[in-house]
Structures are given as structure tokens and as C-alpha cells.
Coordinates of C-alpha atoms and ligand atoms in Angstrom, one line a residue:
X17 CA 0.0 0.0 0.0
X18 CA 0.9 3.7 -1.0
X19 CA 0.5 6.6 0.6
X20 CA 0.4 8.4 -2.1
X21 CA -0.1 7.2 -6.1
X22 CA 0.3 9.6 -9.0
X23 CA -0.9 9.4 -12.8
X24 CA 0.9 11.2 -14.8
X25 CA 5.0 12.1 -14.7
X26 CA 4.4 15.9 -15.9
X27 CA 5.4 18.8 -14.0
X28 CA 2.1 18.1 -11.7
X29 CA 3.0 14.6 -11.6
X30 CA 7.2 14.5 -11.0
X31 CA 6.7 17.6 -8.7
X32 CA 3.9 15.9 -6.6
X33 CA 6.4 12.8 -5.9
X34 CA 9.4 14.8 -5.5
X35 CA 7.4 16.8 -2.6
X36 CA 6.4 14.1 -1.1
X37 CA 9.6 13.1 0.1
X38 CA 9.5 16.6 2.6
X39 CA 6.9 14.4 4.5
X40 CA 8.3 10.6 4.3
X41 CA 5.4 9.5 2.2
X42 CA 5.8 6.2 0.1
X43 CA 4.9 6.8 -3.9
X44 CA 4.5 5.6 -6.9
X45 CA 4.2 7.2 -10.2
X46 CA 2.6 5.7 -13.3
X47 CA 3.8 7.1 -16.6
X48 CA 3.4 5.6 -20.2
X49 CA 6.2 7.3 -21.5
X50 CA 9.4 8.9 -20.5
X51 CA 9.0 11.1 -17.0
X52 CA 9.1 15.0 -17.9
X53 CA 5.4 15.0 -20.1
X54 CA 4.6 18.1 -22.0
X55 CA 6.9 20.9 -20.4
X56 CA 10.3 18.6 -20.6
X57 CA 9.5 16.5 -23.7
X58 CA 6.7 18.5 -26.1
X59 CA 6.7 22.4 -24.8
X60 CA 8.2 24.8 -22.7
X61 CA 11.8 23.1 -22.7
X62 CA 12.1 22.1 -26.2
X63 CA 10.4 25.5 -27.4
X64 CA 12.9 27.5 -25.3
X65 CA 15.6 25.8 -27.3
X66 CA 14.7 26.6 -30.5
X67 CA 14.0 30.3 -29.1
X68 CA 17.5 30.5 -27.7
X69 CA 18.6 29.0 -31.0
X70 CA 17.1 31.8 -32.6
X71 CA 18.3 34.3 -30.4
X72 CA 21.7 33.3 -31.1
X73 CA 21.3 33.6 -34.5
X74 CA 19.8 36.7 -34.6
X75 CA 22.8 37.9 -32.3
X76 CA 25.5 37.3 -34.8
X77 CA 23.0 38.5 -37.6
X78 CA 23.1 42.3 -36.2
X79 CA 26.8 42.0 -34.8
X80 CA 27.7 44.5 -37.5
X81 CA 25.5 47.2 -35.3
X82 CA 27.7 46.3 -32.3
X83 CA 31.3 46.6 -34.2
X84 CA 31.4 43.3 -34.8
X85 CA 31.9 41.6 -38.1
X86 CA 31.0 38.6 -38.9
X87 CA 29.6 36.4 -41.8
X88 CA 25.8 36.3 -42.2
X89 CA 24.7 33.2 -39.9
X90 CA 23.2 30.3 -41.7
X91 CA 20.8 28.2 -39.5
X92 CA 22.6 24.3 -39.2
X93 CA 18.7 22.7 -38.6
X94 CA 19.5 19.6 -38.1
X95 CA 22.1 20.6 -35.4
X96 CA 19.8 22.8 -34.0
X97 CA 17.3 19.9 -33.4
X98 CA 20.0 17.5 -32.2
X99 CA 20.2 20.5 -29.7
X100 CA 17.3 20.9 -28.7
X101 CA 17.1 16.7 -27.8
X102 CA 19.9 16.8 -26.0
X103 CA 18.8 19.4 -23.5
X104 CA 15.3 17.7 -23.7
X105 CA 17.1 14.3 -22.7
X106 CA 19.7 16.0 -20.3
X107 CA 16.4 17.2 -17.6
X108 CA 14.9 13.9 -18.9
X109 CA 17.3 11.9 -17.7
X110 CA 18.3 14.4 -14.7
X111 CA 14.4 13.8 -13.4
X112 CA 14.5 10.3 -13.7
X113 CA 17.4 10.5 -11.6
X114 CA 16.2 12.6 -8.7
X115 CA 12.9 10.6 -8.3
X116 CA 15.0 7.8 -8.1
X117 CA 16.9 8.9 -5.5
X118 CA 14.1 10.1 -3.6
X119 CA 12.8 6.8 -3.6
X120 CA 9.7 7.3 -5.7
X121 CA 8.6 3.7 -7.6
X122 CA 8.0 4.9 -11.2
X123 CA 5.9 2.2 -12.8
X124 CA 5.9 2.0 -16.8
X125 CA 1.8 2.4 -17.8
X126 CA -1.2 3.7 -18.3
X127 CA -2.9 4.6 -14.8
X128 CA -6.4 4.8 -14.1
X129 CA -7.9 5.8 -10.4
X130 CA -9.9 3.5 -9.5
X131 CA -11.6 2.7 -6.0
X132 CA -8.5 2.5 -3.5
X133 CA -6.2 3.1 -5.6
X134 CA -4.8 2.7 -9.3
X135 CA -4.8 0.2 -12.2
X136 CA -2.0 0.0 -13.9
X137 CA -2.2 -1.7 -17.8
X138 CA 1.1 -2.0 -19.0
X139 CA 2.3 -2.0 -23.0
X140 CA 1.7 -5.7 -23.2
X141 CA -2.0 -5.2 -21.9
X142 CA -1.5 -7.0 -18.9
X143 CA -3.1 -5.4 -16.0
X144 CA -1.4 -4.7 -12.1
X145 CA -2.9 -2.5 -9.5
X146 CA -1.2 -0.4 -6.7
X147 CA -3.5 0.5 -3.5
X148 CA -2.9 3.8 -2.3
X149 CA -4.5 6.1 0.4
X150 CA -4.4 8.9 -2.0
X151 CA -4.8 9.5 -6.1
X152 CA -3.1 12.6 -7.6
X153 CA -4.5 12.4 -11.4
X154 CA -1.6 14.7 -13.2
X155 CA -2.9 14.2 -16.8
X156 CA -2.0 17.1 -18.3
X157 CA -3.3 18.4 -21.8
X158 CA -2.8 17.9 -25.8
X159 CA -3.0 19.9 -28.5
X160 CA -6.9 20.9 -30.2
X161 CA -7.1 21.5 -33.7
X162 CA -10.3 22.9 -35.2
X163 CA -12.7 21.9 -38.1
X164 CA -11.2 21.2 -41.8
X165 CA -7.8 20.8 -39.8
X166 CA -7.1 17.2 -39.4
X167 CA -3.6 17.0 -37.9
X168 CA -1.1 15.0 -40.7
X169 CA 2.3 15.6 -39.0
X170 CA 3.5 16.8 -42.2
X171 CA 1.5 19.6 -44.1
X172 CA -1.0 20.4 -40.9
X173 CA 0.7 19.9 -37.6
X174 CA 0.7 21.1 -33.5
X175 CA 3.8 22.2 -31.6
X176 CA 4.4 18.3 -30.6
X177 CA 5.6 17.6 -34.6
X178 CA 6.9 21.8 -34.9
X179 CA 9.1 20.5 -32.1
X180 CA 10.5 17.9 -33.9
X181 CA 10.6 19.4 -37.9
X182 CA 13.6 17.6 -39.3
X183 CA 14.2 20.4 -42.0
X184 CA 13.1 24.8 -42.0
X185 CA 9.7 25.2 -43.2
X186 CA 10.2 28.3 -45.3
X187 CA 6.4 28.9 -45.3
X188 CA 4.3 28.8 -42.3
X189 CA 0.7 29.3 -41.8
X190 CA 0.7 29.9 -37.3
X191 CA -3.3 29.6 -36.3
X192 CA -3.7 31.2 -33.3
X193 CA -1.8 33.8 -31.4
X194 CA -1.7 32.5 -27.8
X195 CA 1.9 31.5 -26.4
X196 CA 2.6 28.9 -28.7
X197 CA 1.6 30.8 -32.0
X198 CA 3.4 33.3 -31.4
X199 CA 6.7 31.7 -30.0
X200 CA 6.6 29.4 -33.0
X201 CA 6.3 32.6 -35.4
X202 CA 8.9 34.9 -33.4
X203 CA 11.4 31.9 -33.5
X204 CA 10.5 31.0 -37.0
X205 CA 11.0 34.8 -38.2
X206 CA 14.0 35.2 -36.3
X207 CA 15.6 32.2 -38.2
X208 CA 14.5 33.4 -41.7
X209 CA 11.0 31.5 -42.4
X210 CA 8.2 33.5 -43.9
X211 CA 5.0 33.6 -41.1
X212 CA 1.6 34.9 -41.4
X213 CA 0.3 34.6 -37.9
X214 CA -3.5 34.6 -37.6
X215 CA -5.8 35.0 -34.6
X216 CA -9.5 35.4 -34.2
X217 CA -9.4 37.6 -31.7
X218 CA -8.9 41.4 -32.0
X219 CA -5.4 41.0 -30.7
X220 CA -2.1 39.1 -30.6
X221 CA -1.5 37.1 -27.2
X222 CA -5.0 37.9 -26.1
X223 CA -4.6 37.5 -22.4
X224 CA -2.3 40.1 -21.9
X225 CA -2.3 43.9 -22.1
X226 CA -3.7 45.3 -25.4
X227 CA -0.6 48.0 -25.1
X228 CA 1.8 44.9 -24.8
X229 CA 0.2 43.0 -27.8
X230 CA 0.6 46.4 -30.0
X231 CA 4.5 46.5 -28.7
X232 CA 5.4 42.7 -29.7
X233 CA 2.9 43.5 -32.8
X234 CA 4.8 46.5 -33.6
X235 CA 8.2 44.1 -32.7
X236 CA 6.8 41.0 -34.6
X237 CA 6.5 43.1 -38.1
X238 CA 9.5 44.5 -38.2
X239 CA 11.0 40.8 -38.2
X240 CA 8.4 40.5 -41.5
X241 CA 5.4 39.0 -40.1
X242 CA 2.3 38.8 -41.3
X243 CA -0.3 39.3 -38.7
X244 CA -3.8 39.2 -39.2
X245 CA -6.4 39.5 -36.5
X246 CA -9.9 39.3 -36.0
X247 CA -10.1 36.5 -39.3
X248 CA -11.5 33.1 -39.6
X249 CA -9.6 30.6 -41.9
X250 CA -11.7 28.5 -44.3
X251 CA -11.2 24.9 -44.9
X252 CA -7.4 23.9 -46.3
X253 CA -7.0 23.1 -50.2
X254 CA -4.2 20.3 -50.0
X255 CA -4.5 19.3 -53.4
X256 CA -1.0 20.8 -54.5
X257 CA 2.3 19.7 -53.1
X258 CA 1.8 22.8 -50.3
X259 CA -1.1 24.1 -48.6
X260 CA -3.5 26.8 -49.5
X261 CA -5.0 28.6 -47.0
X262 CA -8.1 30.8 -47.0
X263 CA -8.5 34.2 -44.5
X264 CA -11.0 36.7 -46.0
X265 CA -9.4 37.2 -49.2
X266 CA -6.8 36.4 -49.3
X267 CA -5.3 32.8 -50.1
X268 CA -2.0 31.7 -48.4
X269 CA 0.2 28.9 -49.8
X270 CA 2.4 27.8 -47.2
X271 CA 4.8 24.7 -47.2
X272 CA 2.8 24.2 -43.7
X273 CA 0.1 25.5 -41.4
X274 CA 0.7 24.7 -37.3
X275 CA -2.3 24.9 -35.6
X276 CA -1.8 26.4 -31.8
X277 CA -5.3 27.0 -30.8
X278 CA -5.4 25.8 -27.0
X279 CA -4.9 22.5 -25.4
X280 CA -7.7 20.0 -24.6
X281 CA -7.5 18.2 -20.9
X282 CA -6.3 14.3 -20.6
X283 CA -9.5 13.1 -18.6
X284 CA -10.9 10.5 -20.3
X285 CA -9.9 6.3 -19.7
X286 CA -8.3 7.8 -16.8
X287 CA -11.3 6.2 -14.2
X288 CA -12.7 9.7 -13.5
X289 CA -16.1 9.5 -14.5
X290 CA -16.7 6.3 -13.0
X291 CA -15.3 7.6 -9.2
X292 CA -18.0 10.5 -10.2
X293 CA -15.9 13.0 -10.1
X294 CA -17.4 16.3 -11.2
X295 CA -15.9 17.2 -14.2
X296 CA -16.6 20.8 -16.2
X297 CA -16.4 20.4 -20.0
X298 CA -13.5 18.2 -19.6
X299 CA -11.7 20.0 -16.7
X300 CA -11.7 18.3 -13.7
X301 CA -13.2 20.5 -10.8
X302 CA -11.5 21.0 -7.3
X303 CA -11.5 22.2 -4.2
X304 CA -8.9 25.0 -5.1
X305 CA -7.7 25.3 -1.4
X306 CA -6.5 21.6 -1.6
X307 CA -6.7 20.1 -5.1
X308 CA -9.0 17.7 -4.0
X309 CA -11.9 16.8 -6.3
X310 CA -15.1 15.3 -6.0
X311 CA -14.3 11.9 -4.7
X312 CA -12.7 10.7 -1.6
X313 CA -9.0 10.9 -1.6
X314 CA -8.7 11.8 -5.3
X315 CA -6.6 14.8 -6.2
X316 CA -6.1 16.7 -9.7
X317 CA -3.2 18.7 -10.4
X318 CA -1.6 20.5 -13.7
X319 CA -3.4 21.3 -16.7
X320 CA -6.4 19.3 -16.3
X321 CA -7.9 21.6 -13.1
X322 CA -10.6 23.5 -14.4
X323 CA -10.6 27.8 -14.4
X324 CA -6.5 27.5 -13.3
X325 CA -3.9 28.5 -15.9
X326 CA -1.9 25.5 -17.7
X327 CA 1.2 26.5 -16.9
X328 CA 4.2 24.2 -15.1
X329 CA 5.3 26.6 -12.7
X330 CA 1.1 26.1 -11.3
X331 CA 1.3 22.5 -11.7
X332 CA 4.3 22.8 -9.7
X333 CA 2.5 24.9 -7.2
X334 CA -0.9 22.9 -7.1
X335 CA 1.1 19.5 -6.6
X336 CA 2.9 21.1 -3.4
X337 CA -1.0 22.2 -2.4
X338 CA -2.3 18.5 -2.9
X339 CA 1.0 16.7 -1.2
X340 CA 0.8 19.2 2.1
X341 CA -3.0 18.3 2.6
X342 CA -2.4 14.7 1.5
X343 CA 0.2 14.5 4.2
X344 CA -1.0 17.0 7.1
X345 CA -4.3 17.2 7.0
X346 CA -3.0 21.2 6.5
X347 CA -4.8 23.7 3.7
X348 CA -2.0 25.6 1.8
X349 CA -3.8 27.0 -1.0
X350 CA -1.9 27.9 -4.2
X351 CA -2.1 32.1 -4.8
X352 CA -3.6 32.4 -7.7
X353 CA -3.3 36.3 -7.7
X354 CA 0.4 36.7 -8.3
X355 CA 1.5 34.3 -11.1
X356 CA 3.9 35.2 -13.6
X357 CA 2.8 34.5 -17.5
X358 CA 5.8 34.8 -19.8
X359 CA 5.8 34.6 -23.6
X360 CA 8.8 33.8 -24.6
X361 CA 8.9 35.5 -27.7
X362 CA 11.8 38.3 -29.0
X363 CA 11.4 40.6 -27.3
X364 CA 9.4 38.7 -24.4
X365 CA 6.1 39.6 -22.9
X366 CA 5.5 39.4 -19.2
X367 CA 2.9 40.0 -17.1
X368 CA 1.7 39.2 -13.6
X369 CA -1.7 39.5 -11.4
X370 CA -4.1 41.9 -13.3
X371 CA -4.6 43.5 -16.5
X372 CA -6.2 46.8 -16.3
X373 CA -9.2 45.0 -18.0
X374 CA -9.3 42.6 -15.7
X375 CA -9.2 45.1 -13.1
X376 CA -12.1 47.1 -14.0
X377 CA -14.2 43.7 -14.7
X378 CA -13.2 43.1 -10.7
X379 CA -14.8 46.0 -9.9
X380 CA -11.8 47.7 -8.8
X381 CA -10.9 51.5 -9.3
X382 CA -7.1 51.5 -10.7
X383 CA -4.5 53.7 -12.2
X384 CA -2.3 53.0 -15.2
X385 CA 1.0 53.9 -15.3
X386 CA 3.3 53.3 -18.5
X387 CA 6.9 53.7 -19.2
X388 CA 8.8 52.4 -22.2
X389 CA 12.3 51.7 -22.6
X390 CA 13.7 54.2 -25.1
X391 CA 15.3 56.1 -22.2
X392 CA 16.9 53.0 -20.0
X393 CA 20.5 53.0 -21.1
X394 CA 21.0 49.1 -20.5
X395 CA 17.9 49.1 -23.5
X396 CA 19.8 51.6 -25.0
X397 CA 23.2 49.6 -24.7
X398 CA 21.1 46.6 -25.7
X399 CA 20.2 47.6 -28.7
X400 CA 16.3 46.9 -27.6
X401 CA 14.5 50.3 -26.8
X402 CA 10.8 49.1 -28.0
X403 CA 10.0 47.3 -24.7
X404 CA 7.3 48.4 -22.2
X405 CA 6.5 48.4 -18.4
X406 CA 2.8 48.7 -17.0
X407 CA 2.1 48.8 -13.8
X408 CA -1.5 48.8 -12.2
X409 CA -2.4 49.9 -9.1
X410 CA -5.5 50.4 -7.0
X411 CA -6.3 54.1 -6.6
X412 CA -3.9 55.2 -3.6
X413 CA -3.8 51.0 -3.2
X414 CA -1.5 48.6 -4.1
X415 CA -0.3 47.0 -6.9
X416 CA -2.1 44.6 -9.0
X417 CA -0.8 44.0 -12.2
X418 CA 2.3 44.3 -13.9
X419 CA 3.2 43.9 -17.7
X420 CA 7.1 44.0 -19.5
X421 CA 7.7 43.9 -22.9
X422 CA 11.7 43.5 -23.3
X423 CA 14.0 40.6 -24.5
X424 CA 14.6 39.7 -20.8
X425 CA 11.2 40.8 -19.1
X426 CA 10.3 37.0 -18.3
X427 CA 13.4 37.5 -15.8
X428 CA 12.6 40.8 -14.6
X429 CA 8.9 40.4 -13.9
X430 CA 10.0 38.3 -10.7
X431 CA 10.2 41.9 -8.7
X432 CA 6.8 42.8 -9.4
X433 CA 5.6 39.3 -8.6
X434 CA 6.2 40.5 -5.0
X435 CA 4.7 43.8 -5.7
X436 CA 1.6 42.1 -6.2
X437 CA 1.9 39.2 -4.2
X438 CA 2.9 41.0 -0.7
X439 CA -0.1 43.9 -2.3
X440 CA 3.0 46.9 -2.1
X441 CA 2.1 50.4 -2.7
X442 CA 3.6 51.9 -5.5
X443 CA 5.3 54.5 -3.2
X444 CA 6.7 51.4 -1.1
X445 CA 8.5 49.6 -3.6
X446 CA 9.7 52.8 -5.1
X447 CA 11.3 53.1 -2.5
X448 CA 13.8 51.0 -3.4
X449 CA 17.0 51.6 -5.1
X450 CA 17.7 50.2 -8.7
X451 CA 21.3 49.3 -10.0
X452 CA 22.1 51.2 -12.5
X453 CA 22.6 50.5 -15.7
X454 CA 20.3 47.8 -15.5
X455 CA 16.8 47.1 -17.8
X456 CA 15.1 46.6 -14.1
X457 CA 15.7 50.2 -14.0
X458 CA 12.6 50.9 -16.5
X459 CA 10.6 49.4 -13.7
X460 CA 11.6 51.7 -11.3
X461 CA 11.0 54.6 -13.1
X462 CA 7.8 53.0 -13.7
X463 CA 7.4 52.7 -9.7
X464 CA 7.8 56.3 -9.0
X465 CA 5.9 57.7 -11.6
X466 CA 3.0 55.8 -10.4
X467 CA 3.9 56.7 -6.8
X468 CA 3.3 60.3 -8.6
X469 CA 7.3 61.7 -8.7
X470 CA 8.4 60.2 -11.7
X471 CA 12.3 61.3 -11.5
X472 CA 13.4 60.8 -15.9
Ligands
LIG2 P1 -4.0 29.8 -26.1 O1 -5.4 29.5 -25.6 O2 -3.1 30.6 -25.2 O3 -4.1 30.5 -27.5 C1 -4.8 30.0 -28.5 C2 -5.1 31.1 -29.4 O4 -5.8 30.6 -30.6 C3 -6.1 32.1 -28.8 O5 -5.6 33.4 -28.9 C4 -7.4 31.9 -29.6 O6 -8.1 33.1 -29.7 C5 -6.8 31.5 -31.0 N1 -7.7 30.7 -31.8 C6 -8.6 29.7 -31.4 N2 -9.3 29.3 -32.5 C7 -8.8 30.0 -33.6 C8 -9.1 30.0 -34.9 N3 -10.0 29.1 -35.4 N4 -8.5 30.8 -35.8 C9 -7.6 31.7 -35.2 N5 -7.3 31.7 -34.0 C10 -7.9 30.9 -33.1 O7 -3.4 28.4 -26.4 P2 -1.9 27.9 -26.9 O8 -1.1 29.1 -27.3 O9 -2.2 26.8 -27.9 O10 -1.3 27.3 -25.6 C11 -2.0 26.3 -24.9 C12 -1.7 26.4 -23.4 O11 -0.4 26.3 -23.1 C13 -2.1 27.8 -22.9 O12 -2.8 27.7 -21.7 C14 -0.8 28.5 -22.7 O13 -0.9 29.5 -21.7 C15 0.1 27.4 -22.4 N6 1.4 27.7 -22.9 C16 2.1 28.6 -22.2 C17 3.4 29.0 -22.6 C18 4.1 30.0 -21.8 O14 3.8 30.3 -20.7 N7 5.2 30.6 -22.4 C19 3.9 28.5 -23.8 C20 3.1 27.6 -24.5 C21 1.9 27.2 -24.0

């Protein structure tokens, strides 16, 4: 008997047997492939790679502005992609590792919570099962396409075959303008490919600050992309060695389209409907102080929790939430209000807590203060002056919400994680000194302007 079995060896998963160890628990984690799931093996690791890949590149392609010389880069694909699988199998391997050596049974599968525990059918369909006191179901998510777009792998595919694209597609059709579209199209511009990013919504990376989505916009079409927004795309014609794609009137032929529309929640054949758990069009409900759901000593973590972001870093954070009341008994509720959401495009886009949007809808009364970059001498030295802070506070309150457009604001927007988290007064953080020259600079200058003595 277990104390604690998980399903799934995702960030919810891994993290939720590595935490477990704090509190002396026995566990056992099913997994049907390697451990790592989406972030290490199909997203946010590999994607980062080819980012950095294309940051490099673009680095030596504008040394000439920095008094350097150097031949135009040409992009080495396939070396790139051995890259990327290296650092992909490096953390891999590393993870295996580490639950290893904190003692956690990792059993090869597919898991399904049953009564008491979980059921375990391996590859050659023979069937085990391992009693716990306590299910963690760490699914996680997969790609959705949408009508007329039947994923092939080849001409129509999702970020699990973009990942993995042996040669440069030198056409690309991106659907859908969310963090994956537009990572896929920064990286893909950045490294020479021709991109027509389209969204249906009236904005690029529609969650975040309109004035953020206008600076990458503004960012993303000096690199040469083609962004359209507010469109619909008709059905595909495949009948030619390409793909033709239709968006009002205009007809794209692309060498291929990747469709990055949202991800769909792994819930089904995992047991849940028949422990009745309440589900919410395919999200699995919870008690979002302690992860449980609707069924005795059943817990959901990661991207299958319904109205909490799919992100690691909360899988991460939700696992720890499940694991403490697993073991205690004690609520430790994940904070919803101050996460971080980075896009890691070039230049990246940052934000934390609330848009002003967002604000208002709350109810709350708040005051926007803006301050771009052209002025902050590390943006200057950088060569990067386009970026963006916005900071939103509460009417002599605290701070909300925070947004940074800059090539490193997924590092920076740590400080205003904080800010929001430990609810600081714009006067109070401002308060504090910022090196100098740094880019964190353009968030203190931000700070005191919205403390009302803005100093540049
Ligand atoms: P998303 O929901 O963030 O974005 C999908 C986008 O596609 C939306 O803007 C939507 O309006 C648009 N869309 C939907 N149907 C469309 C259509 N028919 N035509 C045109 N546009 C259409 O989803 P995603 O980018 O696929 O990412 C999936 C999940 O993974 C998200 O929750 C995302 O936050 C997460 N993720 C995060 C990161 C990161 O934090 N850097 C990176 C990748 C993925």
C-alpha cells in the first residue's frame, strides 16, 4: 500500500512525488512514457531551445551594429534539433534520476484511479494495481485543432511535430496567437522562415495587455510577419504539393500550417467519470484550497484543473498544495493572484496578477501607469528600446498587475511578482534603489511615476 499514487510524470506529476519526500510519504508514479510530459519532452523546454537557438542567430545577424563583423549566420537545422534533444534528454534523464533517488517507484503504464487506488495496464496489456490512500491524477493536456484541420504531422501539424521538424519550413501558416503561436512565429521569423500569424481575436496574445500585444505586434512586423487579426480561416485546399490557405481574401500557400489553438485536458480512460468526479467540460473541478476533487482521496493537479492557468510553474505549485494536505491534513492553497505568464517570444512579454481590463471587470478602481524603454541606457546599450512596463495599481492601493515587454522581461517580472503578491504600494516599492545601468531600471521609473514623482 501507498500513501500516495500519482498518474501522470508531468510537472504536476514528477513535482507531486518529489514533494512528497519533505513528509516521508511512500509513492508511486505511473507514466506511459518517459518522466518530464509536455513541459520537458513536447513544450516549454524544447520551445525554449529553439528560441535560444534563434536568439543566437539573430545575435550574430546584427553584430555588424555592435562593431562586430561577422559572416551572415546560416541556421545548421538539423544541429539545432540534435540540440534541442539533447537538452530535452539531459532534464529527462536528470528527473529520472532525482525521483530515483528520492525513492519514488516509477511504474511503466497507463494509470487509471480506481476505488482504492490505481490500475495499472502496461504495454503488453496485462493489467497490475497499486492501492494507495491517495490518487493525484496529473494528466495534463494535448493539442486541439479545429474543423477542416485534421492533424497529418506533415502539411498540418501542432507544436508536438513543430518541435520535432527535421528540415526549415520556409512557409508557415501559425493559427492562433496564444503563447505557442506566437513563439513558434517569433522563432521561426528570427531564423528566416516566412510567417503569417493569424488570430480570431482582436489581438495578438490575447490574455495580456492590449498595449503589450501592439509593442510585440509592432516588434513582430519589423521581423516580417504577417499578422492578421480578427479573421476566420476557411477549410485547407491540400490538393497541391503545399497548402492553401483561405483568410477573407486572401489565399496563403504555405509549405505548412501549425495549428496552436489551446490544449484540450487528458481526462478520459483515466477512471474519473466512473469515481463520479465532477468534471466541467472536460476540466476536472477541485477544491482549489486543496486540489482535492469530487471523490474521496482523489486529487487533480496540472493542466487538467478546471478555471487555473496550464502552466508548469502552477502544476508545480498545485502539486505542493495537494502533497501538504495529503500529508498533514493542513490547507495551503496555491495564490492564484500573483502568477507570472511569460511569452517567450523576442522581445518577451511578461505580465503578472491583473490586467487593467481585468481590473475594471473586478470591480476595482485602478491607475495605469506606462513607461517604455527608449530612455533605460541598458535598453539603450542593448540595442532593444521598443519594450514596455505597465504597472496597475488600485487608486492610492496597491499593486495589482504588472506587464514588460523586453527581450529579458520574463526575468525581470519576478520583482513585481512581489509587488503584487505581498499587495505593495507603489510608493513602497519605489522606495527602493535600482542598480544602474540595469533594464530593471525601467521598472523603477515606472514605480515612482506611479507613486506620482516620476524622477526621468
Ligand atoms: P491559447 O489558448 O493561449 O491560445 C490559442 C489562441 O488561438 C487564442 O488566442 C485563440 O483566440 C486562438 N484561436 C482559437 N481558435 C482559432 C481559430 N479558429 N482561428 C484563429 N485563432 C484561433 O493556447 P496555446 O497558445 O495553444 O497554448 C496552450 C496552453 O499552453 C495555454 O494555456 C498557454 O498559456 C500554455 N502555454 C504557455 C506558454 C508560456 O507560458 N510561455 C507557452 C506555451 C503554451
Amino acid at each position: 500500500m501507498h500513501d500516495v499514487v500519482i498518474i501522470g510524470g508531468g510537472p504536476g506529476g514528477y513535482a507531486a512525488a518529489l514533494y512528497a519526500h519533505n513528509f516521508g510519504l511512500s509513492v508511486a508514479l505511473v507514466e506511459k512514457e518517459r518522466v518530464g510530459g509536455t513541459c520537458l519532452i513536447r513544450g516549454c523546454i524544447p520551445a525554449k531551445t529553439w528560441l535560444e537557438t534563434a536568439s543566437v542567430y539573430q545575435t550574430v545577424a546584427r553584430s555588424g551594429e555592435f562593431g562586430v563583423r561577422a559572416a551572415p549566420p546560416t541556421l545548421d537545422w538539423p544541429a539545432a534539433l540534435a540540440r534541442k534533444n539533447q537538452v530535452v534528454d539531459g532534464l529527462v534523464n536528470g528527473l529520472s534520476g532525482l525521483l530515483r533517488s528520492r525513492g519514488v517507484e516509477v511504474h511503466a503504464g497507463v494509470g487509471r484511479a480506481v476505488s482504492g487506488g490505481v490500475e495499472v495496464t502496461g504495454s503488453d496489456g496485462s493489467k497490475s494495481m497499486l492501492p494507495a490512500n491517495a490518487t493525484v491524477v496529473a494528466t495534463g493536456s494535448v493539442p486541439r485543432s479545429i474543423p477542416g484541420y485534421d492533424i497529418d504531422g506533415a502539411r498540418i501539424v501542432t507544436s508536438d511535430q513543430a518541435l520535432d521538424w527535421p528540415t526549415q519550413p520556409q512557409r508557415v501558416v501559425v493559427i492562433g496567437a496564444g503563447a505557442i503561436g506566437a513563439e513558434f512565429a517569433s522563432m521561426l521569423a528570427d531564423v528566416g522562415s516566412q510567417v503569417h500569424l493569424l488570430e480570431a481575436l482582436d489581438q495578438i496574445i490575447p490574455g495580456m495587455e492590449p498595449a503589450a500585444a501592439k509593442t510585440l505586434g509592432r516588434a513582430f512586423r519589423k521581423k516580417g510577419i504577417d499578422i492578421k487579426t480578427g479573421v476566420q480561416v476557411g477549410p485547407p485546399d491540400l490538393s497541391g504539393p503545399g497548402v492553401k490557405v483561405p483568410v477573407g481574401d486572401a489565399l496563403l500557400e504555405v509549405d505548412v500550417v501549425l495549428v496552436a489553438v489551446g490544449r484540450a485536458p487528458v481526462t478520459e480512460g483515466v477512471g474519473l467519470e466512473a469515481l463520479g468526479v465532477a468534471m466541467d467540460r472536460g476540466f476536472v473541478t477541485v477544491n482549489r484550497e486543496t486540489m482535492q476533487t469530487s471523490a474521496a482521496n482523489v486529487y487533480a493537479v496540472g493542466d487538467i484543473v478546471a478555471g487555473t492557468p496550464q502552466l508548469a510553474h502552477v502544476a508545480f505549485a498545485e502539486a505542493i498544495a495537494a502533497i501538504t494536505h495529503i500529508a498533514t491534513g493542513a490547507v495551503a492553497p496555491v495564490d492564484y493572484r500573483a502568477i507570472p505568464m511569460i511569452v517567450y517570444t523576442h522581445p518577451e512579454t511578461a505580465s503578472v496578477g491583473l490586467t487593467e481590463a481585468q481590473a475594471i471587470e473586478q470591480g476595482l478602481d485602478v491607475e495605469v501607469t506606462d513607461h517604455g524603454m527608449r530612455g533605460v541606457g541598458r535598453a539603450i546599450i542593448h540595442g532593444e528600446t521598443g519594450g514596455m512596463v505597465r504597472i496597475v495599481a488600485e487608486k492610492d492601493g496597491p499593486i495589482v498587475g504588472a506587464t514588460i515587454v523586453d527581450p529579458i522581461a520574463g526575468e525581470i517580472i519576478h520583482e513585481l511578482m512581489y509587488a503584487v503578491g505581498w499587495e505593495a504600494l507603489p510608493a513602497e516599492a519605489a522606495a527602493f534603489i535600482h542598480a544602474h545601468p540595469t533594464i530593471s531600471e525601467g521598472i523603477g521609473e515606472t514605480l515612482l511615476a506611479a507613486a506620482g514623482r516620476p524622477l526621468h
